[in-house]
Short mmCIF file of C-alpha atoms and ligand atoms in Angstrom, two decimals:
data_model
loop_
_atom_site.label_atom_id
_atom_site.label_comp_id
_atom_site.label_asym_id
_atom_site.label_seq_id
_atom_site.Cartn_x
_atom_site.Cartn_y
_atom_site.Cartn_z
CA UNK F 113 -0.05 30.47 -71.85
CA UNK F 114 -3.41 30.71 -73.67
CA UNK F 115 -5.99 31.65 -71.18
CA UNK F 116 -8.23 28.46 -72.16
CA UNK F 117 -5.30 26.60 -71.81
CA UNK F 118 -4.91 28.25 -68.32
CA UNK F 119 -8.23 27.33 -67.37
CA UNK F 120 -7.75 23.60 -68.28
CA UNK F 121 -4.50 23.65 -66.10
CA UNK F 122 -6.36 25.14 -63.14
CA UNK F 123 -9.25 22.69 -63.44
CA UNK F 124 -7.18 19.56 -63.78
CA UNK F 125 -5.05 20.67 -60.77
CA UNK F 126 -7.88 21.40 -58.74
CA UNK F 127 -9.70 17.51 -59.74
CA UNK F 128 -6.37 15.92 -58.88
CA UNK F 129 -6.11 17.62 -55.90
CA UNK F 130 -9.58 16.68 -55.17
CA UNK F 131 -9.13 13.07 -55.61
CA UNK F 132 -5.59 13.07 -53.91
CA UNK F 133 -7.30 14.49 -50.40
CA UNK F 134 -10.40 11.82 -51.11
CA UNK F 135 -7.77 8.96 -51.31
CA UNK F 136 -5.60 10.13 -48.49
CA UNK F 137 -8.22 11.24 -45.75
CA UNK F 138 -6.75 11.40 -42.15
CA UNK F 139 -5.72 8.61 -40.49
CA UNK F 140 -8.22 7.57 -37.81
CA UNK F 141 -6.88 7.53 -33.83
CA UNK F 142 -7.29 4.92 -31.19
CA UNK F 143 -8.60 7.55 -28.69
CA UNK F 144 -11.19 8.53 -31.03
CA UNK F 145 -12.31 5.32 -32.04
CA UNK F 146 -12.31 4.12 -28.69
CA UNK F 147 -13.80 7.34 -26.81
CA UNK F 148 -16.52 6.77 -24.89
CA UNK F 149 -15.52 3.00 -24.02
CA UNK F 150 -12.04 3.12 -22.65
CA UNK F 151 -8.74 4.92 -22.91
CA UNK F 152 -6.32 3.94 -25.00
CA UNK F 153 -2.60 4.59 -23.65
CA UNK F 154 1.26 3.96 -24.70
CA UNK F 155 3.96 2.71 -23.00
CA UNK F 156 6.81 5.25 -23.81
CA UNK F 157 10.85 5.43 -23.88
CA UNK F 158 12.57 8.97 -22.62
CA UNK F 159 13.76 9.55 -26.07
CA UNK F 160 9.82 9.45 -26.90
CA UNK F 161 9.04 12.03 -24.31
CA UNK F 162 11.74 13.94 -24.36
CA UNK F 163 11.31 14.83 -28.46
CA UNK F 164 14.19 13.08 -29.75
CA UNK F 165 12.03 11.27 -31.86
CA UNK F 166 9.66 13.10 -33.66
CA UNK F 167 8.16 10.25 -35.83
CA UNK F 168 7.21 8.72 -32.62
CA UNK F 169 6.02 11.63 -31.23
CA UNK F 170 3.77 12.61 -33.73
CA UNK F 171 2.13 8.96 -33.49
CA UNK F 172 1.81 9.31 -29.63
CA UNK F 173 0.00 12.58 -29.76
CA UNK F 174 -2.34 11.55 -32.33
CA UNK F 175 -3.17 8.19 -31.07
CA UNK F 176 -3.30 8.19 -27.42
CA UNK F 177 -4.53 9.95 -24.48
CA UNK F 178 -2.94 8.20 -22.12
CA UNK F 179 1.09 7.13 -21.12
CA UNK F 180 3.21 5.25 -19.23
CA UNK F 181 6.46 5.48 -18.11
CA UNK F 182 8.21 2.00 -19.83
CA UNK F 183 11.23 2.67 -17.11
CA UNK F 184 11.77 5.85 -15.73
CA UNK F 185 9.81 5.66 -12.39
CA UNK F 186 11.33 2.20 -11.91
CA UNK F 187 13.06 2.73 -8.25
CA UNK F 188 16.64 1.76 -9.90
CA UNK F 189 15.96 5.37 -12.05
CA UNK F 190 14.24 7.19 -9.14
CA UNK F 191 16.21 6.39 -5.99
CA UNK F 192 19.49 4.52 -6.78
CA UNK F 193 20.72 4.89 -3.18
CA UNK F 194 19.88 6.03 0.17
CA UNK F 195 18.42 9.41 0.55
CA UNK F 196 19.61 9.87 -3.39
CA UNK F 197 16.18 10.80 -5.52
CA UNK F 198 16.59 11.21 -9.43
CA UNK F 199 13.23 12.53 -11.02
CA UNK F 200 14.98 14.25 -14.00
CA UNK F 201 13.77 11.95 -16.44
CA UNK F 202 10.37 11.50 -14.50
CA UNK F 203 9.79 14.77 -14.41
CA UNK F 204 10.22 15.06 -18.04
CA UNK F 205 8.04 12.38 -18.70
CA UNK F 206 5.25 14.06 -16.39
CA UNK F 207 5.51 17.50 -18.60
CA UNK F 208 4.77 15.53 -21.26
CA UNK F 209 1.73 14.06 -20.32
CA UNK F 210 0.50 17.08 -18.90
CA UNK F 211 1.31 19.29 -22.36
CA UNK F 212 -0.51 16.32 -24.40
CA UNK F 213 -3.09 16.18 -21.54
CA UNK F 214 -2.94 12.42 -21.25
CA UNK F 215 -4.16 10.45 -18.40
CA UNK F 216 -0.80 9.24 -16.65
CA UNK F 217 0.31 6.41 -14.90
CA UNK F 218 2.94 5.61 -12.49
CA UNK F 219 4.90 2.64 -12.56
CA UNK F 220 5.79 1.27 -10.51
CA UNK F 221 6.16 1.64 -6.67
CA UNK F 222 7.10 -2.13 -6.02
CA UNK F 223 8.45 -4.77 -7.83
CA UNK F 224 10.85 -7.44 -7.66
CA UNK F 225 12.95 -6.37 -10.35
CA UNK F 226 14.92 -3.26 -11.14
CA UNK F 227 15.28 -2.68 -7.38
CA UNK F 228 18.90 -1.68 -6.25
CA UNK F 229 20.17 -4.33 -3.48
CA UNK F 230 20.63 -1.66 -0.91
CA UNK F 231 17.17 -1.25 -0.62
CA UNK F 232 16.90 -5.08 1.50
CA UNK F 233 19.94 -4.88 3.20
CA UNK F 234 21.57 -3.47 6.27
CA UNK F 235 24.71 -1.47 6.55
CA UNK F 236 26.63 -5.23 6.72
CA UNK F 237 24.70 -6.89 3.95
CA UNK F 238 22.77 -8.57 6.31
CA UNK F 239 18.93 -8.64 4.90
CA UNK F 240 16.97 -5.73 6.34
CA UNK F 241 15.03 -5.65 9.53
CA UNK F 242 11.29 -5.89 8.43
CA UNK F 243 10.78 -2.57 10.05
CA UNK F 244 14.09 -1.04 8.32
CA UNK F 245 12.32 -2.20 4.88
CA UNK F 246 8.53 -0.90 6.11
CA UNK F 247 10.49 2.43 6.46
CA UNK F 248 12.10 2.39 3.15
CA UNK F 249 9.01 1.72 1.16
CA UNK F 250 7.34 4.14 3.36
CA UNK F 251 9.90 6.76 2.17
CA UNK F 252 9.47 5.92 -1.26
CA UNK F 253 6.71 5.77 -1.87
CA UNK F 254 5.93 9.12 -0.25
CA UNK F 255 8.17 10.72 -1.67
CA UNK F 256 7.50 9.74 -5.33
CA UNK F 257 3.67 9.63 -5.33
CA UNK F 258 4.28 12.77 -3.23
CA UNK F 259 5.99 14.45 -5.80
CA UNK F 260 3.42 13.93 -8.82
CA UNK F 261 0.56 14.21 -6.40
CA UNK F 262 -2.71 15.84 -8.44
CA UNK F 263 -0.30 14.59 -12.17
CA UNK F 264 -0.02 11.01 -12.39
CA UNK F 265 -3.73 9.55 -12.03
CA UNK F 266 -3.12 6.51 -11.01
CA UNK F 267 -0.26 3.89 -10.05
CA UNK F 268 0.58 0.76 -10.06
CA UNK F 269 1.64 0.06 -6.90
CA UNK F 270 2.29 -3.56 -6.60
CA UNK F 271 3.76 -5.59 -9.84
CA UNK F 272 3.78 -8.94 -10.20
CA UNK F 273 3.54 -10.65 -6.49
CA UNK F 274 2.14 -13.60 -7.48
CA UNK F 275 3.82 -17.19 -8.57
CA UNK F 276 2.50 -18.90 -11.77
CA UNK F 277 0.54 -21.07 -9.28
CA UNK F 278 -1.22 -18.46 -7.42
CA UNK F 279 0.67 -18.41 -4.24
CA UNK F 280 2.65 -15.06 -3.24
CA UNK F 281 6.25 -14.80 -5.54
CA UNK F 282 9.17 -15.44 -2.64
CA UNK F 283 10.48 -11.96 -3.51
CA UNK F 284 12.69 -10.12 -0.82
CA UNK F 285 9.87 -7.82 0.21
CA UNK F 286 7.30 -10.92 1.18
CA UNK F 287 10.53 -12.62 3.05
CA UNK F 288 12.03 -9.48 5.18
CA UNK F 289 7.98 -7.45 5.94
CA UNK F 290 5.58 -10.68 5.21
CA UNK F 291 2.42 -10.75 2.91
CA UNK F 292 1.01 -7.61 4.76
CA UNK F 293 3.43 -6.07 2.57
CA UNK F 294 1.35 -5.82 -0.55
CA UNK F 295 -1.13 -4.06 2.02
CA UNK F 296 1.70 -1.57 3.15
CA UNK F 297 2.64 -0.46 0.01
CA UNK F 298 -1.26 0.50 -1.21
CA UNK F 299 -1.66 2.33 2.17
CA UNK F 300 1.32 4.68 2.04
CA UNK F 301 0.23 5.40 -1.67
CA UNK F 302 -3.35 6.16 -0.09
CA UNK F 303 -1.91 8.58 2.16
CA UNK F 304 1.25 10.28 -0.18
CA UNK F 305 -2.30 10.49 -2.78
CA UNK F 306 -5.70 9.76 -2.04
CA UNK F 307 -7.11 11.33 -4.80
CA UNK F 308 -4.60 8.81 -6.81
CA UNK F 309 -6.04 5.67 -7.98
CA UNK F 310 -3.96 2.75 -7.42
CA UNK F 311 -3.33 -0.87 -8.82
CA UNK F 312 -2.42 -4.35 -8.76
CA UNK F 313 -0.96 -4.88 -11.63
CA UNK F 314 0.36 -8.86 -12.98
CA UNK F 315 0.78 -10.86 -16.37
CA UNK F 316 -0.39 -14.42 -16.99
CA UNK F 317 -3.51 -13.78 -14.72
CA UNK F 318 -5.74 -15.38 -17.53
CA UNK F 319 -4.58 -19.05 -16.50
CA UNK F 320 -6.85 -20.44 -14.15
CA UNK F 321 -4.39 -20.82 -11.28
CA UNK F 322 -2.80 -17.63 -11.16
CA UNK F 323 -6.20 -15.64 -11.83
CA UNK F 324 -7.45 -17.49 -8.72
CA UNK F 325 -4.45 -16.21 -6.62
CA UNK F 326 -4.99 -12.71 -8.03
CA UNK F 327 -9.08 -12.62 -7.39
CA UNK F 328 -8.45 -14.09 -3.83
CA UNK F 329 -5.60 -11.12 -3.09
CA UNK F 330 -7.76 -8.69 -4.56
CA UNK F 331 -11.28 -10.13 -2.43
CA UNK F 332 -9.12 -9.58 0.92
CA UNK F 333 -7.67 -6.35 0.43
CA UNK F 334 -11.07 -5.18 -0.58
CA UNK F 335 -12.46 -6.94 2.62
CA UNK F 336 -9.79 -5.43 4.96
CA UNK F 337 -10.61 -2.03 3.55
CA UNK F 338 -7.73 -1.69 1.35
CA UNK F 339 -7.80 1.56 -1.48
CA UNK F 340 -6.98 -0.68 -4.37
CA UNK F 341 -9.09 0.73 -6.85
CA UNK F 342 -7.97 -1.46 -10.07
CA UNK F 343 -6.33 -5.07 -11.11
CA UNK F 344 -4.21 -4.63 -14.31
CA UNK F 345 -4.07 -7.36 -16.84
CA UNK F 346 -0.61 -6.66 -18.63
CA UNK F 347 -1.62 -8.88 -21.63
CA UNK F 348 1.64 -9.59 -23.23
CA UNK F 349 -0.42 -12.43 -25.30
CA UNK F 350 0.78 -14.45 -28.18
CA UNK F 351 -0.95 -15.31 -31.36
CA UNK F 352 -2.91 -18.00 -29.59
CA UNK F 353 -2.74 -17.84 -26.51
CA UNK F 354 -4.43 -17.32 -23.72
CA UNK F 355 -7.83 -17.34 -25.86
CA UNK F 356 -10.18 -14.62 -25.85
CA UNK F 357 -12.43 -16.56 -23.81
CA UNK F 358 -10.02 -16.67 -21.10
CA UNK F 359 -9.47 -13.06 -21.16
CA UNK F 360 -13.07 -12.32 -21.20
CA UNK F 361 -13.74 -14.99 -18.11
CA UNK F 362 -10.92 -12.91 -16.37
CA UNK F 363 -12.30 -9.35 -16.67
CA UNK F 364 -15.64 -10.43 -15.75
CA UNK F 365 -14.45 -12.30 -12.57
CA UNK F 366 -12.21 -9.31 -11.37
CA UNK F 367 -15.21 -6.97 -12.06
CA UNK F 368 -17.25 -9.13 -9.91
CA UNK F 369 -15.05 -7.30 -7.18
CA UNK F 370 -16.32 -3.78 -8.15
CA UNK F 371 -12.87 -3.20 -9.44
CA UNK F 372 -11.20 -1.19 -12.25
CA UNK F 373 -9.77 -3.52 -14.98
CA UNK F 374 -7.21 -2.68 -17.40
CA UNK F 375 -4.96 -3.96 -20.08
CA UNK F 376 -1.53 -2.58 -18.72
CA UNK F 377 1.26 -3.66 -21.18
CA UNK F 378 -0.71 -5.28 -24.79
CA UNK F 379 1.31 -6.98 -27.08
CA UNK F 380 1.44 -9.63 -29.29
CA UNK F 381 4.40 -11.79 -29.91
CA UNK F 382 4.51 -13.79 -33.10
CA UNK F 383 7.74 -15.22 -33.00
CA UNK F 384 8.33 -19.00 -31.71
CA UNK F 385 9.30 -20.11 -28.65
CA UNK F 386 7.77 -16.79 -26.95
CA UNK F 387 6.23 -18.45 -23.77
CA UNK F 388 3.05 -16.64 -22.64
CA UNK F 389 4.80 -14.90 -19.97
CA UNK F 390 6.48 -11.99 -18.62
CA UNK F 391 8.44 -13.13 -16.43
CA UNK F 392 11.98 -10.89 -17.05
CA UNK F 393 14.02 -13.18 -15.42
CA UNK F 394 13.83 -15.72 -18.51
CA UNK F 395 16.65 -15.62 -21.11
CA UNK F 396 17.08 -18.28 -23.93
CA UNK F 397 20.04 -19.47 -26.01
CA UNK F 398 19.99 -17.35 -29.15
CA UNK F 399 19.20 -19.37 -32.31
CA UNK F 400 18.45 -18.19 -36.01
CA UNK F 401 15.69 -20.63 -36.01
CA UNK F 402 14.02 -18.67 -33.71
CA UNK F 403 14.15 -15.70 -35.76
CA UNK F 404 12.77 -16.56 -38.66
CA UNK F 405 11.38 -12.93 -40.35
CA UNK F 406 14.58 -10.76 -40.08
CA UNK F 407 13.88 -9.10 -42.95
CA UNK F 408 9.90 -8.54 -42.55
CA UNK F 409 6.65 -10.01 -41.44
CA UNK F 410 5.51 -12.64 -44.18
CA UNK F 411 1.41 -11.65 -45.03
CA UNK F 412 0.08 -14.45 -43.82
CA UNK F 413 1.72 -13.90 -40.61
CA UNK F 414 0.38 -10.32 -40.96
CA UNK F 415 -3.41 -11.33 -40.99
CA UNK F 416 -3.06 -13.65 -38.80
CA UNK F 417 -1.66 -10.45 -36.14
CA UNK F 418 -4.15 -8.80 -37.49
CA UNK F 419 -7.36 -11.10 -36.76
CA UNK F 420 -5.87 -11.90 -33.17
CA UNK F 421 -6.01 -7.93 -32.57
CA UNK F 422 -9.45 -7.65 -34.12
CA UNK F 423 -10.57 -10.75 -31.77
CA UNK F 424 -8.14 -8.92 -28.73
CA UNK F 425 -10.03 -5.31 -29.17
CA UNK F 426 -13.89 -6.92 -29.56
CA UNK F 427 -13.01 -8.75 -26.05
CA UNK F 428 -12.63 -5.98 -24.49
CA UNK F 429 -14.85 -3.61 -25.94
CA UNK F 430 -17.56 -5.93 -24.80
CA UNK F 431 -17.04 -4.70 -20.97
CA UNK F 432 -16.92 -1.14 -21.64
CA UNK F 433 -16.83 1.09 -18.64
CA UNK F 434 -15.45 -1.92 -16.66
CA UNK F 435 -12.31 -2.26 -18.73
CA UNK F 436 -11.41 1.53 -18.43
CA UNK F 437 -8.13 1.29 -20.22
CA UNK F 438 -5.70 -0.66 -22.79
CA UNK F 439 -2.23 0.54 -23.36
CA UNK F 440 0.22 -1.10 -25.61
CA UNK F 441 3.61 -1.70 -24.48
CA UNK F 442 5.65 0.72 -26.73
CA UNK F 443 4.95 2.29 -29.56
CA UNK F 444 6.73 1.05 -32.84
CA UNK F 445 7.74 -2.46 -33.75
CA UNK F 446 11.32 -0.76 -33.47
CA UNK F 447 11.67 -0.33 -29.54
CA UNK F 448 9.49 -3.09 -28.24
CA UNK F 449 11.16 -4.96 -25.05
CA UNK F 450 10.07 -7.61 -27.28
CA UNK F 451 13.28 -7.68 -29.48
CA UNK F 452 15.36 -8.81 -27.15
CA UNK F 453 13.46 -10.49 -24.58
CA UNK F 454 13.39 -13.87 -24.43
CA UNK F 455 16.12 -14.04 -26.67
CA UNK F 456 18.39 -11.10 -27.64
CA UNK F 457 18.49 -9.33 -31.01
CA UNK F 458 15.04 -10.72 -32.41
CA UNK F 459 13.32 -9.16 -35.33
CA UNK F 460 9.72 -9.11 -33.38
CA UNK F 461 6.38 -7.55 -34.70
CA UNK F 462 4.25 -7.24 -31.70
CA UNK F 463 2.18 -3.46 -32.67
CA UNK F 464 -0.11 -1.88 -34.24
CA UNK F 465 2.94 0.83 -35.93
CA UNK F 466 5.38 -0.68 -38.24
CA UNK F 467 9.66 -0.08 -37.63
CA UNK F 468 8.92 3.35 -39.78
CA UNK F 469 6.00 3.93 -37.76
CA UNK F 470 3.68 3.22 -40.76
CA UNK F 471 0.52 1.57 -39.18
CA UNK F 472 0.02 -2.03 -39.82
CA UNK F 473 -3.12 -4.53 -41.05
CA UNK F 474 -3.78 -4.62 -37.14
CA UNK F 475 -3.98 -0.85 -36.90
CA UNK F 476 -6.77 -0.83 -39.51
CA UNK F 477 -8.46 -4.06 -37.71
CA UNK F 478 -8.66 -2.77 -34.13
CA UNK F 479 -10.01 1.21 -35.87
CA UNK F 480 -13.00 -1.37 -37.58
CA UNK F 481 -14.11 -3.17 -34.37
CA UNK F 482 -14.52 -0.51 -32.24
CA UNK F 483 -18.24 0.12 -31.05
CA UNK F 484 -20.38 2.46 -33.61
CA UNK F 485 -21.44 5.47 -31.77
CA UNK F 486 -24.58 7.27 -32.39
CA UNK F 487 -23.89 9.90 -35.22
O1 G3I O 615 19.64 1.68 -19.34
C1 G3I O 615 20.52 0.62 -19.76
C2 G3I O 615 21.55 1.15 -20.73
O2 G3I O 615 22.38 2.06 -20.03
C3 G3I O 615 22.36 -0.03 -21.28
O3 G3I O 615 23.24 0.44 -22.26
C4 G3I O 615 21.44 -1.07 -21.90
C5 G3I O 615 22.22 -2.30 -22.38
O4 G3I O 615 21.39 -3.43 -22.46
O5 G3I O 615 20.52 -1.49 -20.92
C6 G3I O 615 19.67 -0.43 -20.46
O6 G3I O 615 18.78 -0.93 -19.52
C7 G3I O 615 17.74 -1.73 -20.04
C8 G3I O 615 16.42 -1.03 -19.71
O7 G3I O 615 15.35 -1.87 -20.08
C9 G3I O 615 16.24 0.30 -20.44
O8 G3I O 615 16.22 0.10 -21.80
C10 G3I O 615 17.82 -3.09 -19.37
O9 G3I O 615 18.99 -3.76 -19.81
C11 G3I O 615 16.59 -3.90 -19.70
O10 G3I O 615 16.60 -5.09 -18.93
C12 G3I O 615 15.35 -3.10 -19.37
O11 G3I O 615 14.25 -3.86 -19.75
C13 G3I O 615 12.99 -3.42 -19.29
C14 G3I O 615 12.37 -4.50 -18.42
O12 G3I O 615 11.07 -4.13 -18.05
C15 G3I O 615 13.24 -4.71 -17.18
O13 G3I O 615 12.66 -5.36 -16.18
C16 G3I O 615 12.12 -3.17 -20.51
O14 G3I O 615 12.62 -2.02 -21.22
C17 G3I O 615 10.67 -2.91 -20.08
O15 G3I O 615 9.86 -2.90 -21.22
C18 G3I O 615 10.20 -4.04 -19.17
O16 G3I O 615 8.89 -3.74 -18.76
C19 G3I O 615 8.26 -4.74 -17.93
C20 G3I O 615 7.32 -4.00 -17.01
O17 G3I O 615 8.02 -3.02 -16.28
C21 G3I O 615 6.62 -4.97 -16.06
N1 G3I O 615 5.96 -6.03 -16.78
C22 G3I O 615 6.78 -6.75 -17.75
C23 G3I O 615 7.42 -5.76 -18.73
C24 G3I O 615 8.19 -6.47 -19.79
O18 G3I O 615 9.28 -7.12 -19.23
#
């Protein structure tokens, strides 16, 4: 080639490559955006952590810097049967936090759900003494905060106690121990941990009766010297309800109690007859009705997810430092809980990373309300 002609080659290369790297500058994290204000974590599957999905890992490491465990330190997982402890996927999930250096959470010490029967009964399937099931919590909790002790940073200890009305869920551990249960539970995690800090963590605690229960189980732990350091507001929202307003009335009140709020589990559902709930016990007929964007999210739909996580993400950047954290509840459209819960085999939409793990309108909304930091 002509060396002129070589010249003009070079130069056109080098103004294409120019505007190619202008028009395709880095994508923009969460955890940067948000630094400074609050964390901003992932709820994640073991293929996630265990790098069997590298699309998905790639997102996690760039967006997040903090995890939690979606099932894998659920007591089923951890301690199917008596005196039998399985942390092979916990552990893995652990290493993973620590090699991305990502605030961890535990979750969860006790719930209602995902608990093997054993664990309430005696040796004739007779419900457990209270003191038989003191000792089993006792044991493991010990054992599991024990374990990660100085790793996971903080855990939430008791899910989802509370009725929709306020008043303490009739679960098998309020029944067989009483309400001094909740109290139980925290105190063993004190001692198994006490640099750990621990949670009450619930859904749904934006309606007026079931925030009440929450604040007044919160105000007498605190008063009876219980080491609850934080209330967790899962946040599995819809696209219009509970209102912003409602959310911001609810961190405020729980901060009122000198306590750590976070958003636990965000997500948005934007399919119909998604009840603002969590509760996993509901299951609805399947209909195709109620599926109505199988083959993608129509735009208008897509602003509309958008604008409700631009309103979501200005709530709660307006009590930063008091809202410490908000972590979504998976990672890509493509494993959300929300396909298949309340109804099975749903096409659902309800984060910020598309089913190729492209980010979404909401991505780019949440990055452009965060709070402008000083240059
Ligand atoms: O592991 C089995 C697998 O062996 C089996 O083939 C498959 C068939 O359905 O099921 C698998 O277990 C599922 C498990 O998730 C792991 O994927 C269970 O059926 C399914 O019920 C379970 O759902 C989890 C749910 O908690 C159970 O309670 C969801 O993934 C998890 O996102 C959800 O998380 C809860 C939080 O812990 C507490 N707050 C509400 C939130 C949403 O429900």
């Amino acid at each position: 080639m002509h060396r002129y002609s070589c010249l003009v080659v070079a130069s056109l290369a080098l103004v294409l490559s120019d505007t190619q790297s202008q028009s395709s500058s880095p994508q923009p994290s969460l955890k940067d955006a948000y630094q400074g204000c609050f964390m901003v974590g992932a709820a994640l599957n073991a293929a996630q952590f265990t790098g069997q999905d590298q699309a998905e890992d790639a997102i996690i490491k760039a967006q997040f810097n903090s995890v939690s465990p979606e099932n894998v330190l659920k007591w089923e997982i951890v301690h199917p049967r008596p005196n039998e402890f399985n942390f092979s996927l916990a552990d893995k999930y652990v290493e993973f936090g620590e090699q991305n250096h990502m605030f961890m959470i535990g979750h969860n010490l006790v719930w209602h759900s995902q608990v093997p029967k054993w664990v309430f009964e005696d040796n004739n399937a007779q419900p457990a003494s209270r003191k038989v099931l003191l000792e089993r919590m006792r044991h493991h909790i010990h054992t599991v905060v024990g374990r990660y002790k100085g790793r996971i940073s903080g855990w939430d200890v008791v899910n989802e106690a509370l009725n929709d009305d306020g008043t303490l869920r009739q679960s098998p551990w309020l029944k067989i121990i009483g309400d001094d249960y909740i109290e139980k539970a925290f105190r063993y995690a004190h001692e198994a941990d006490p640099q750990a800090q621990l949670y009450y963590n619930d859904y749904s605690l934006e309606n007026e009766a079931k925030r009440k229960g929450a604040l007044a189980l919160a105000s007498t732990l605190k008063a009876k010297g219980v080491p609850i350091t934080g209330v967790g507001l899962q946040d599995h929202v819809n696209l219009d309800s509970p209102t912003t307003d409602q959310i911001d009335a609810t961190i405020t009140e729980f901060g009122k109690l000198s306590l750590k709020v976070m958003i636990t589990e965000l997500d948005v559902d934007v399919l119909p007859s998604s009840p603002h709930t969590a509760d996993v016990s509901l299951s609805l007929a399947s209909d195709p009705k109620l599926n109505p964007y199988p083959d993608g999210l129509p735009d208008a739909v897509q602003q509309a997810l958008a604008k409700r996580y631009a309103d979501l993400f200005r709530t709660y950047s307006e009590h930063c430092g008091l809202v410490t954290r908000v972590t979504f509840w998976g990672v890509t459209d493509k494993d959300s809980w929300k396909n298949d819960w309340p109804i099975r085999g749903r096409t659902n939409y309800p984060l910020l990373f598309d089913r190729n793990g492209q980010p979404k309108p909401a991505f780019d909304a949440v990055i452009q309300v965060a709070p402008k930091r000083a240059p």
